[in-house]
PDB file of C-alpha atoms and ligand atoms in Angstrom:
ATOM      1  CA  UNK A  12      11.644  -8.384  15.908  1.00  0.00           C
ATOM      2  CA  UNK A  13       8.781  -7.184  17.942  1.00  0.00           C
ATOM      3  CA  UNK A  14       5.902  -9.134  16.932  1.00  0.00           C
ATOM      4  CA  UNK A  15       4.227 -11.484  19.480  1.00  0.00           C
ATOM      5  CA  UNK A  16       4.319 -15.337  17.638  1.00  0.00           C
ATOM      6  CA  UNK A  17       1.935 -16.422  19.669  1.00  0.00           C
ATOM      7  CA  UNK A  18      -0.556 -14.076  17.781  1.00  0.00           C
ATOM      8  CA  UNK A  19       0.139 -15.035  14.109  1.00  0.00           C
ATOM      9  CA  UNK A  20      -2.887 -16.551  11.864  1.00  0.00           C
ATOM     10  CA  UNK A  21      -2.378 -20.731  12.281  1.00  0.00           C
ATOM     11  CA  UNK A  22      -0.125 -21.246   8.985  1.00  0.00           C
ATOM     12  CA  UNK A  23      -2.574 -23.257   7.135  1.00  0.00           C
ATOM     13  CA  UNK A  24      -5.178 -19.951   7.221  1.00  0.00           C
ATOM     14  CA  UNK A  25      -2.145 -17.509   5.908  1.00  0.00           C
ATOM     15  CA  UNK A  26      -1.117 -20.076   3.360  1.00  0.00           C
ATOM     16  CA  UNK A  27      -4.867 -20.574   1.767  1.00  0.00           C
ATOM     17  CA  UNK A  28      -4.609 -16.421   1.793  1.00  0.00           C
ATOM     18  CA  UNK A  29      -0.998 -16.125  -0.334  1.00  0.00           C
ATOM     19  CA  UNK A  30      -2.643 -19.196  -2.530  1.00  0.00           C
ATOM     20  CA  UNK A  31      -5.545 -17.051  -3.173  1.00  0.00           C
ATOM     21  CA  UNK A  32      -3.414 -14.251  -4.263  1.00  0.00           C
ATOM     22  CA  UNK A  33      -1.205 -15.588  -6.653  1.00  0.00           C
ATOM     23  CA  UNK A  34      -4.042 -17.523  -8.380  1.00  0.00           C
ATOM     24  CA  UNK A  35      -5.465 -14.122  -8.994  1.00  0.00           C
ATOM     25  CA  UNK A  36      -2.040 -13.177 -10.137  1.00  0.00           C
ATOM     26  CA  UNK A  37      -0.964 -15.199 -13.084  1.00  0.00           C
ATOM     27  CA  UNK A  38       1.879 -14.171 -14.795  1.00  0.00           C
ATOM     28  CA  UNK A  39       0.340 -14.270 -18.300  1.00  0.00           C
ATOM     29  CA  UNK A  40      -2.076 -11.652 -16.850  1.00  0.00           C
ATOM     30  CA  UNK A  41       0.885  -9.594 -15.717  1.00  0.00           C
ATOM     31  CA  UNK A  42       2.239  -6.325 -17.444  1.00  0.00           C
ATOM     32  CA  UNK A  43       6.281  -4.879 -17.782  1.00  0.00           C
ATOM     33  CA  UNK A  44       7.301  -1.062 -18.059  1.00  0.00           C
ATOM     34  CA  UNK A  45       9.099  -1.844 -21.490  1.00  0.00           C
ATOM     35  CA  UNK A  46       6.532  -3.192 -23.784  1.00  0.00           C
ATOM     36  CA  UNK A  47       2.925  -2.117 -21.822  1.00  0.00           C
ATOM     37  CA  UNK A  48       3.048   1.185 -22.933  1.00  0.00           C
ATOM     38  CA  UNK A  49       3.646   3.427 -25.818  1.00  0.00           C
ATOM     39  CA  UNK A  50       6.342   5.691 -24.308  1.00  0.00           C
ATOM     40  CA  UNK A  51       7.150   7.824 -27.546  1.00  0.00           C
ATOM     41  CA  UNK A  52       3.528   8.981 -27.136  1.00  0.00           C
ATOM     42  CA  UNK A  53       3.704  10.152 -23.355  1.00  0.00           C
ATOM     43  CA  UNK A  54       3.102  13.953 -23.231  1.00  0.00           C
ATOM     44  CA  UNK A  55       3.166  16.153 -19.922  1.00  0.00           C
ATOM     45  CA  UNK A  56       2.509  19.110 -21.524  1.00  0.00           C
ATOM     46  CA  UNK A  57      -1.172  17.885 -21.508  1.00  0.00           C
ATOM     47  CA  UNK A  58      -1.520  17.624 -17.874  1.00  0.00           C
ATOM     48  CA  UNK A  59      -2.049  20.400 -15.498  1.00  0.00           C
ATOM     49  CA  UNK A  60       0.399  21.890 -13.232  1.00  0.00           C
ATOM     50  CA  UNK A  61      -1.587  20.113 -10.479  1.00  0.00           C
ATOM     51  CA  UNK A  62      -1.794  17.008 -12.110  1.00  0.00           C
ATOM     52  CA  UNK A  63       2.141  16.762 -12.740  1.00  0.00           C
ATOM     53  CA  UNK A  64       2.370  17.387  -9.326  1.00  0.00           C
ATOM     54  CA  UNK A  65       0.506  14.526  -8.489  1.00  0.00           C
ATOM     55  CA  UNK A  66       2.846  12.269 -10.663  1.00  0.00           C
ATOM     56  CA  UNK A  67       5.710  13.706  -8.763  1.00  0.00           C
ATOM     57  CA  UNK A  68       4.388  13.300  -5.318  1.00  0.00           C
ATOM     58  CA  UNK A  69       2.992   9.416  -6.182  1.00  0.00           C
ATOM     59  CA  UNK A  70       6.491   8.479  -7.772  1.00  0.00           C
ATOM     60  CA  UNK A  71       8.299   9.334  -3.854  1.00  0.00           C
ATOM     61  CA  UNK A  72       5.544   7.450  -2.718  1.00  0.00           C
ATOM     62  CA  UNK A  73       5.911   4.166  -4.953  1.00  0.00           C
ATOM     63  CA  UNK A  74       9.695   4.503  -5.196  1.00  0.00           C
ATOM     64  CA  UNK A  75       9.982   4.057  -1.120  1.00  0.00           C
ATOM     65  CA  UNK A  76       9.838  -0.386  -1.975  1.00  0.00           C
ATOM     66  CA  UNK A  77      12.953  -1.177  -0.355  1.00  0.00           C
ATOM     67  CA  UNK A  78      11.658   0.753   2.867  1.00  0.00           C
ATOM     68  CA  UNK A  79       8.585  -1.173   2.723  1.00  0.00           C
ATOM     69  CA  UNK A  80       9.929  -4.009   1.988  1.00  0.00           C
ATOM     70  CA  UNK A  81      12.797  -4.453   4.934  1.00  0.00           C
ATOM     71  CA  UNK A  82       9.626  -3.902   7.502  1.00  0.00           C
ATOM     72  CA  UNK A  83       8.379  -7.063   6.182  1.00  0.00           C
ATOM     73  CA  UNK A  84      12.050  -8.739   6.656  1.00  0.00           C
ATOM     74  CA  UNK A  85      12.042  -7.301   9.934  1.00  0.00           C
ATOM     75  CA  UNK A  86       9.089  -8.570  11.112  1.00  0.00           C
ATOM     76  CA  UNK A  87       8.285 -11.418   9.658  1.00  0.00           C
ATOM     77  CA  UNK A  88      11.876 -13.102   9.498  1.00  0.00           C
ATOM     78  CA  UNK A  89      12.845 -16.086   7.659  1.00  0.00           C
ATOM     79  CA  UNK A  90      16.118 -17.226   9.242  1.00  0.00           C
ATOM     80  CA  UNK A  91      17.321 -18.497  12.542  1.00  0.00           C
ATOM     81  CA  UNK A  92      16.477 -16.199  14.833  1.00  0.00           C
ATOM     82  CA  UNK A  93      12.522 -17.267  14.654  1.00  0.00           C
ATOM     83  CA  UNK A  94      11.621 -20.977  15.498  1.00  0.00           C
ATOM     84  CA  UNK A  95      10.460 -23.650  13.266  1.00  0.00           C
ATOM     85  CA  UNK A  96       6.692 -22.966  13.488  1.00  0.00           C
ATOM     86  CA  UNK A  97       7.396 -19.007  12.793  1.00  0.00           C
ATOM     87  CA  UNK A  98       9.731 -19.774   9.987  1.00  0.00           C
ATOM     88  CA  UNK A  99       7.010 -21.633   8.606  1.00  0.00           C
ATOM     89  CA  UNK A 100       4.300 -19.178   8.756  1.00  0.00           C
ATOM     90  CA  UNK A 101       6.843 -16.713   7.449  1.00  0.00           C
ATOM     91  CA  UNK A 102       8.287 -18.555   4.731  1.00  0.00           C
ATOM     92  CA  UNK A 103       4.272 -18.800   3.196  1.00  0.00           C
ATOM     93  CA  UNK A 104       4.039 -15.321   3.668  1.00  0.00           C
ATOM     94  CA  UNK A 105       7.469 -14.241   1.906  1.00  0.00           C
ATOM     95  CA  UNK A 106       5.561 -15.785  -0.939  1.00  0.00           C
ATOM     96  CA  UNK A 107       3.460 -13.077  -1.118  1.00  0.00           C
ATOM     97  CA  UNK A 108       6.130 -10.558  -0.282  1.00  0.00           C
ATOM     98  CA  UNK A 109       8.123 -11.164  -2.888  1.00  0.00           C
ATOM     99  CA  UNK A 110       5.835 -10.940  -5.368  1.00  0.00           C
ATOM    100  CA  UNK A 111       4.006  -7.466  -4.390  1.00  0.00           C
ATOM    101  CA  UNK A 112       7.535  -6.085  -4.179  1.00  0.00           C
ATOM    102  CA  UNK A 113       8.100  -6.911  -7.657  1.00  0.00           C
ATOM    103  CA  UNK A 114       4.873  -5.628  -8.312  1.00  0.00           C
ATOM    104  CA  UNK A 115       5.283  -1.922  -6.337  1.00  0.00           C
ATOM    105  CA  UNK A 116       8.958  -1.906  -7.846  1.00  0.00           C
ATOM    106  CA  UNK A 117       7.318  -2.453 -11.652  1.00  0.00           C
ATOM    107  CA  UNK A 118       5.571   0.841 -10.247  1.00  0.00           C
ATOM    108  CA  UNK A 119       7.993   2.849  -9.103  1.00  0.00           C
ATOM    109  CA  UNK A 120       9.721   2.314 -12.346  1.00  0.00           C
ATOM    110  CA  UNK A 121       6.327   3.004 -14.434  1.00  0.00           C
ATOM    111  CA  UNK A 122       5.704   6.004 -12.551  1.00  0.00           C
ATOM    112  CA  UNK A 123       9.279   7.472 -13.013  1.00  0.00           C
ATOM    113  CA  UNK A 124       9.784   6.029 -17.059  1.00  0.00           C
ATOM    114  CA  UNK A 125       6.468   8.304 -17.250  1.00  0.00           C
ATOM    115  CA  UNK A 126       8.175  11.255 -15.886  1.00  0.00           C
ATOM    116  CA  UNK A 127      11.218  11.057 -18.189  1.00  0.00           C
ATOM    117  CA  UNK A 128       9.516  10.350 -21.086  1.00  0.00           C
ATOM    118  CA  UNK A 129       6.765  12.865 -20.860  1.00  0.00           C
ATOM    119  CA  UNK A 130       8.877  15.711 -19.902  1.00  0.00           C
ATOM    120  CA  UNK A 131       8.239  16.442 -16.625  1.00  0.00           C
ATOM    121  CA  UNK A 132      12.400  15.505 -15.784  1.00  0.00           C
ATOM    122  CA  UNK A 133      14.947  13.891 -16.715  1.00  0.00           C
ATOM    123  CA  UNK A 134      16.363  10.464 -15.560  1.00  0.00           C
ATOM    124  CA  UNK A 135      19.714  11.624 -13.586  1.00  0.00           C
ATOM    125  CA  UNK A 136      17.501  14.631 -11.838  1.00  0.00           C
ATOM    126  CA  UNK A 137      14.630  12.354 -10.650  1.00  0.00           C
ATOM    127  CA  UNK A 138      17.173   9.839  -9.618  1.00  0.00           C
ATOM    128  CA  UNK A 139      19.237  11.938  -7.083  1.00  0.00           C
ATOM    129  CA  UNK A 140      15.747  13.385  -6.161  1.00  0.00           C
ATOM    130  CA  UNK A 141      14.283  10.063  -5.116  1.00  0.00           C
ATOM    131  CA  UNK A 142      17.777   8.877  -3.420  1.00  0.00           C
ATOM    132  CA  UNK A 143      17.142  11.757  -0.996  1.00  0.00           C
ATOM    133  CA  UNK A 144      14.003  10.712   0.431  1.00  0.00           C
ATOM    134  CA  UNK A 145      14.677   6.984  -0.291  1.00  0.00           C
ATOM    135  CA  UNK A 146      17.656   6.788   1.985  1.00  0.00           C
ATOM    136  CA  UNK A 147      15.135   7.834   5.043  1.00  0.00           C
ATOM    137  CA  UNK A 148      13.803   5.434   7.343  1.00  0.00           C
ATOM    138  CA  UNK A 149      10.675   3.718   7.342  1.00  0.00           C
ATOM    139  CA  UNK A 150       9.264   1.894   9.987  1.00  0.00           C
ATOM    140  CA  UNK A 151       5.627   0.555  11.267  1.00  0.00           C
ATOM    141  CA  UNK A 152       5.834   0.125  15.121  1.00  0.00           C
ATOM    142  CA  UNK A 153       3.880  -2.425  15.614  1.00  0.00           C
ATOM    143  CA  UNK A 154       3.870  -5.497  17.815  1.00  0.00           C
ATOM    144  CA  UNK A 155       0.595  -7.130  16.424  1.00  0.00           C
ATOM    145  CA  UNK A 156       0.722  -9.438  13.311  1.00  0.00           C
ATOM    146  CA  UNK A 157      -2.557  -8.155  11.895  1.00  0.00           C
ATOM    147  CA  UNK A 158      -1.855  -4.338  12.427  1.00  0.00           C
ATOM    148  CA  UNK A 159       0.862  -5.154   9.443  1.00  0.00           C
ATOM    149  CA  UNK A 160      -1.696  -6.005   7.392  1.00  0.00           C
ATOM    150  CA  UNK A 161      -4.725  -3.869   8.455  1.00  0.00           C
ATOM    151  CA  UNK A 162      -2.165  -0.372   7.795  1.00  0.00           C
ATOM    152  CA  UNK A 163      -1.636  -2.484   4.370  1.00  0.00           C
ATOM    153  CA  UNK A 164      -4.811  -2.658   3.707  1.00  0.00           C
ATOM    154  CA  UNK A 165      -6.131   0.901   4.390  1.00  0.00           C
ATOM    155  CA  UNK A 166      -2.775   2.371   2.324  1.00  0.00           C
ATOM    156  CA  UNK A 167      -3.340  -0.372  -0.909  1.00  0.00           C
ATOM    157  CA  UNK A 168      -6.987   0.785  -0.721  1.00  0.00           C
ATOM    158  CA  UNK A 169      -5.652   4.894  -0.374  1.00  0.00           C
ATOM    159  CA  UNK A 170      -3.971   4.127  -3.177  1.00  0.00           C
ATOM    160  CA  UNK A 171      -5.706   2.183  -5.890  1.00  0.00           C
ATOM    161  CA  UNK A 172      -8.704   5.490  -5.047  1.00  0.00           C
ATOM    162  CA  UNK A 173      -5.917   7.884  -5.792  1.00  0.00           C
ATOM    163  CA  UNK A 174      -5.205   6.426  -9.086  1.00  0.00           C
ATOM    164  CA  UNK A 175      -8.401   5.902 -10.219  1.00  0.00           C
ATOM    165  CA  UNK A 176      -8.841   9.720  -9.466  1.00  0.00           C
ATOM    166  CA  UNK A 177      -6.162  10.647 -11.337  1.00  0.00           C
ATOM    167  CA  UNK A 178      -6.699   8.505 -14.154  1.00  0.00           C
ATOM    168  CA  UNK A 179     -10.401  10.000 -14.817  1.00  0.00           C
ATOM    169  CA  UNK A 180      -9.211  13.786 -15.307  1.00  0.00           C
ATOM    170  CA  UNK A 181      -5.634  13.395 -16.941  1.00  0.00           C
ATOM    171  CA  UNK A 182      -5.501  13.966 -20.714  1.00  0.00           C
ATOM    172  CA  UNK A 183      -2.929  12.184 -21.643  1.00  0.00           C
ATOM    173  CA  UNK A 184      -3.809   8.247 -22.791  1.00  0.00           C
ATOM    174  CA  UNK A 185      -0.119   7.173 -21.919  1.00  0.00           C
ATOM    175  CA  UNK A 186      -0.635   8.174 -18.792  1.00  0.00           C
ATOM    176  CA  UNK A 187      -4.275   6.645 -18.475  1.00  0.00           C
ATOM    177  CA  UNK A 188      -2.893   3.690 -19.502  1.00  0.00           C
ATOM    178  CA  UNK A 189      -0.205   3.558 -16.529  1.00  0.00           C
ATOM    179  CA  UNK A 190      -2.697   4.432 -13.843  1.00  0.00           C
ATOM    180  CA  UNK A 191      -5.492   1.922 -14.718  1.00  0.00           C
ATOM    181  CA  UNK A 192      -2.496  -0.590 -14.167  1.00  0.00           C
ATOM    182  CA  UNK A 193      -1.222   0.504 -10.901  1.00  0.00           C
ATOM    183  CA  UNK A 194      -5.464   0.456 -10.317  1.00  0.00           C
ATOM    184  CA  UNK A 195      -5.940  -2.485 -10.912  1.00  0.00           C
ATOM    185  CA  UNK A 196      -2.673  -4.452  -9.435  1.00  0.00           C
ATOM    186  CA  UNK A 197      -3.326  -2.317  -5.688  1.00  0.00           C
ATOM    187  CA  UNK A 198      -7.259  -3.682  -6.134  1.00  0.00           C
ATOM    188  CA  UNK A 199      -5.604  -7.027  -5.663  1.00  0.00           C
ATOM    189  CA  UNK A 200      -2.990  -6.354  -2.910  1.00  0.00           C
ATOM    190  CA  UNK A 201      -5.860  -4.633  -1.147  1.00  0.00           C
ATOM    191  CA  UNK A 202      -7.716  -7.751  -1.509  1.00  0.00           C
ATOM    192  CA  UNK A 203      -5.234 -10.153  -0.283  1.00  0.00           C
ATOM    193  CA  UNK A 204      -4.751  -7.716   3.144  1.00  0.00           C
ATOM    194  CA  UNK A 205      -8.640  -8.085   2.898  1.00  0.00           C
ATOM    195  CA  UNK A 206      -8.414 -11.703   3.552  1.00  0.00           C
ATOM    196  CA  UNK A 207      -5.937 -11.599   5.872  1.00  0.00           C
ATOM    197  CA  UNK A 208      -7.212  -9.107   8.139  1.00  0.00           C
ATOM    198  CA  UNK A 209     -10.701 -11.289   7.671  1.00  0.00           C
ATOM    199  CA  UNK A 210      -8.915 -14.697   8.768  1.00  0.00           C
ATOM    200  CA  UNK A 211      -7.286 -12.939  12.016  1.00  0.00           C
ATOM    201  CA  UNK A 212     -10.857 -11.760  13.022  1.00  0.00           C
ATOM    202  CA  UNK A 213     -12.169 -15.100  11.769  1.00  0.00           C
ATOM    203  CA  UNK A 214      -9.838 -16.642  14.066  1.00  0.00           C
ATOM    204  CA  UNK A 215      -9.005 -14.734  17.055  1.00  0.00           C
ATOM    205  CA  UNK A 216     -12.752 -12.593  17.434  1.00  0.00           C
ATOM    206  CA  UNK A 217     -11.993  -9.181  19.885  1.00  0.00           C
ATOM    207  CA  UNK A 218      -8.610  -9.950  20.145  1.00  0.00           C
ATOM    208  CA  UNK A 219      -7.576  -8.791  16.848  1.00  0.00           C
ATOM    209  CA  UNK A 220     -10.246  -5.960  16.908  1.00  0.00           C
ATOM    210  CA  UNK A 221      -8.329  -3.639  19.428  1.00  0.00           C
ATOM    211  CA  UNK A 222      -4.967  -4.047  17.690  1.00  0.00           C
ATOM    212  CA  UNK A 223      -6.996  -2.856  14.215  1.00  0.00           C
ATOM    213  CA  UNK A 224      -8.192   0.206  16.352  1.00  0.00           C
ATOM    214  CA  UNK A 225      -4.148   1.078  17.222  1.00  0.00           C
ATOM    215  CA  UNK A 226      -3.701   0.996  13.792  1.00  0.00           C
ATOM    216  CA  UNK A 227      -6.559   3.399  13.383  1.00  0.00           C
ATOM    217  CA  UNK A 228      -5.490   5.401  16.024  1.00  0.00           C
ATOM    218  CA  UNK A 229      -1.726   5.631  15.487  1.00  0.00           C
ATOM    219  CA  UNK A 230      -2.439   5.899  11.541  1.00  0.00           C
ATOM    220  CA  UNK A 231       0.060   7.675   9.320  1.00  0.00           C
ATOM    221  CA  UNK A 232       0.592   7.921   5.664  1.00  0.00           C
ATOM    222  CA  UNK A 233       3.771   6.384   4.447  1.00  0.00           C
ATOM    223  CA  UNK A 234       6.553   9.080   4.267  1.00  0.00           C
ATOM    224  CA  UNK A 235       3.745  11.941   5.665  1.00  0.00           C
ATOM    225  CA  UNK A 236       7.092  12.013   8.610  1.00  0.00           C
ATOM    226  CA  UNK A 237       9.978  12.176   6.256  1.00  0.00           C
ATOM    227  CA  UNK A 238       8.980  13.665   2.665  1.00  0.00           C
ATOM    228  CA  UNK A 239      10.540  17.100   2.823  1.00  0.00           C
ATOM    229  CA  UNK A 240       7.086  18.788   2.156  1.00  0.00           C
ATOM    230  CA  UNK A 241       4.506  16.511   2.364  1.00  0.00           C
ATOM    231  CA  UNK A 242       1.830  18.811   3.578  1.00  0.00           C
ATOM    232  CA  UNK A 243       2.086  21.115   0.726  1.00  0.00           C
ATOM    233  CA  UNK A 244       2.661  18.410  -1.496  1.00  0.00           C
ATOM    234  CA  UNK A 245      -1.059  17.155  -0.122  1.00  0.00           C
ATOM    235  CA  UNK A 246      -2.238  20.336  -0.199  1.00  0.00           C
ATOM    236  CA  UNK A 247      -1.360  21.133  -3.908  1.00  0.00           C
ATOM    237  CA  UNK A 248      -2.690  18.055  -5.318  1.00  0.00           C
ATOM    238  CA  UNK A 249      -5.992  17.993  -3.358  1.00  0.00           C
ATOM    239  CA  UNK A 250      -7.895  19.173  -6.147  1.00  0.00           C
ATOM    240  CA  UNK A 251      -6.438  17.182  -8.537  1.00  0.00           C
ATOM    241  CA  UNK A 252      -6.480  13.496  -6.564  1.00  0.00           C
ATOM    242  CA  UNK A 253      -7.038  13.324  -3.283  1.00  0.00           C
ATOM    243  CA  UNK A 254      -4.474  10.903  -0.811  1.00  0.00           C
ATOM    244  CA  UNK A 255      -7.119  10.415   2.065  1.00  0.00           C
ATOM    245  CA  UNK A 256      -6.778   7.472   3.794  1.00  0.00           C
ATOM    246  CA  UNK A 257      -9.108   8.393   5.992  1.00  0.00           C
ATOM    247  CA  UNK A 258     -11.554   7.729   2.705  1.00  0.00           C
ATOM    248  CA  UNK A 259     -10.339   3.841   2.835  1.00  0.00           C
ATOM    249  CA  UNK A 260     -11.445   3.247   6.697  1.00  0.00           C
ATOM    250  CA  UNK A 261     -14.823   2.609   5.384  1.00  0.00           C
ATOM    251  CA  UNK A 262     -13.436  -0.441   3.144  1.00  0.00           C
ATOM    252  CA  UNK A 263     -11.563  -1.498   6.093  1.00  0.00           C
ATOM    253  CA  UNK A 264     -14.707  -1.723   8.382  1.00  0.00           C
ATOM    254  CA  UNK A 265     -16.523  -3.219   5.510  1.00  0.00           C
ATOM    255  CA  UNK A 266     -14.067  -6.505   5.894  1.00  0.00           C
ATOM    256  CA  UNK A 267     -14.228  -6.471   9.839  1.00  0.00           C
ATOM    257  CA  UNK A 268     -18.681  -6.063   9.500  1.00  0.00           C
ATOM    258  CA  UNK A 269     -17.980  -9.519   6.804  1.00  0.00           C
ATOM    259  CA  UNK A 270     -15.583 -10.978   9.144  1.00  0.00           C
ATOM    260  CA  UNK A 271     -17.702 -11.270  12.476  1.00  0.00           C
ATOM    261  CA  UNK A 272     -21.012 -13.092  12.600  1.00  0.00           C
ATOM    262  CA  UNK A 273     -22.545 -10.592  15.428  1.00  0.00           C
ATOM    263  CA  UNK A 274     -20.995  -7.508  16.080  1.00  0.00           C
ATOM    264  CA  UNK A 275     -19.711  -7.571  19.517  1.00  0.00           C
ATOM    265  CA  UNK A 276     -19.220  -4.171  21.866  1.00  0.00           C
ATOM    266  CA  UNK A 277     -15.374  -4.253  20.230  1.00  0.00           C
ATOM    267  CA  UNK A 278     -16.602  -4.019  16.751  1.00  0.00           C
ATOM    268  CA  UNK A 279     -19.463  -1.643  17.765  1.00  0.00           C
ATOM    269  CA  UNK A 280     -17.356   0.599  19.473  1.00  0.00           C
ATOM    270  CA  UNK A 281     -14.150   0.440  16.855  1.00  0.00           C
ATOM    271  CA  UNK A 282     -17.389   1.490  14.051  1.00  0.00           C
ATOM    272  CA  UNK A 283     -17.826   4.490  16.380  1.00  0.00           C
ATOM    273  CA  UNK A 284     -14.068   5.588  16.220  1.00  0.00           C
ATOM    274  CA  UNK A 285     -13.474   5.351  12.638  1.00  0.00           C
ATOM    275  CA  UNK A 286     -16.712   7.431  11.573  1.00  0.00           C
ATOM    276  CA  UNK A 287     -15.340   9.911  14.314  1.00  0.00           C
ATOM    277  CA  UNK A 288     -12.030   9.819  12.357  1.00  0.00           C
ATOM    278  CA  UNK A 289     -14.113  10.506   9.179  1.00  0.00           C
ATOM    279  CA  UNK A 290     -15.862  13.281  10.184  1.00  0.00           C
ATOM    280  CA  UNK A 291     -12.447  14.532  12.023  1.00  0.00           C
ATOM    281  CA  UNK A 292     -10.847  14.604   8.762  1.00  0.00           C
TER     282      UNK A 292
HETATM  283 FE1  LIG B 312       1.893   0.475  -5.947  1.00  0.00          FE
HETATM  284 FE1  LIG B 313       0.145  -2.015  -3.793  1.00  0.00          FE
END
């Protein structure tokens, strides 16, 4: 573990933040891959070459969870090696954890049910496909709480935009169907790194801004260093939906322009760099 504990949000602020969530999260209001959909019904040969593609390239994307997942073990452990006070915070946050991983597994296995169904592959095919990349690494190198959950926020926010572009110009309704869900559930996990990433500039001012600007800085999509292909994977579903997270910085300064009463030279200056990174893209 590299984070510094001396940096984490007090526990009672990260607790009031996983509360939030999981009001917003009943399980009544939930959905499952078996009975949310009408699978007999799914049909790729309505989609475009492009748009397949950009089922394809999503499903890598979504079906990476147990890479995702160990950074949070990693980082934020809950067991012996962290003191009482970190276990704490952690154990509040695992909360959370352990619900979006259910959630982003749900999608994973929406995406890929999709796929099979449809006929853009079959099950054994897609499976030894996604073991390939899955088995890579994944890692965030970062020694900042709040950069875990500024890079969260930018890539939930990525994401929910790339579904909602997808969903408006695919013709299949099964399909439709699946994307306004994985909308919808990413609007809320961008939320809660929303009000995280609010409380640590809430509570720690300029000190929090300059790790958000590493993040920035340093910012890659997940599995942009591993997917064989990702480039041309980008490339070929550009016009289709475009994965730009560049497109979600504006969301991101959005929550730190909330966050801060006054804009100090920090926030001024980090407002500079990510419209540079805009226009850069
Ligand atoms: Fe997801
Ligand atoms: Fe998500």
């Amino acid at each position: 573990m590299r984070i510094d504990t001396t940096t984490l949000l007090p526990v009672d602020e990260l607790t009031a933040a996983v509360d939030g969530f999981l009001a917003a999260s009943p399980v009544a209001r939930g959905w499952d891959v078996e009975t949310a959909f009408d699978w007999s019904a799914a049909d790729a040969n309505r989609l475009t070459e492009g748009q397949r593609s950009a089922v394809q390239f999503v499903t890598f994307i979504e079906d990476h969870l147990p890479g995702y997942f160990d950074v949070y073990h990693r980082s934020f452990p809950v067991d012996g090696s962290v003191d009482l006070p970190t276990f704490a915070h952690n154990r509040e946050l695992y909360h959370f954890t352990v619900r979006w991983a259910l959630e982003e597994d749900t999608h994973a296995r929406a995406l890929a049910r999709y796929q099979c169904e449809s006929g853009i592959t079959e099950r054994g095919t897609l499976r030894d496909e996604l073991a390939i990349e899955g088995h890579k690494p994944f890692d965030l190198p970062y020694d900042h709480p709040v950069q875990f959950f500024a890079y969260a926020l930018v890539q939930e926010k990525a994401t929910q935009m790339y579904y909602h572009q997808l969903r408006d110009v695919v013709e299949d309704p099964v399909l439709t169907a699946v994307l306004s869900r994985l909308a919808r559930d990413e609007a809320r996990h961008f939320s809660f790194m929303a009000d995280v990433t609010t409380r640590y500039l809430r509570t720690y001012g300029d000190a929090a801004v300059e790790p958000i600007r590493d993040v920035i800085a340093n910012f890659r999509m997940p599995l942009s260093d591993t997917l064989r292909g990702y480039w041309r994977w980008a490339l070929r579903i550009a016009d289709v939906a475009d994965y730009d997270h560049t497109a979600a910085y504006e969301h991101l300064l959005k929550v730190i322009d909330r966050a801060v009463d006054a804009r100090t030279d920090r926030v001024d200056e980090l407002a500079v760099f990510i419209a540079q990174c805009r226009a850069l893209h």
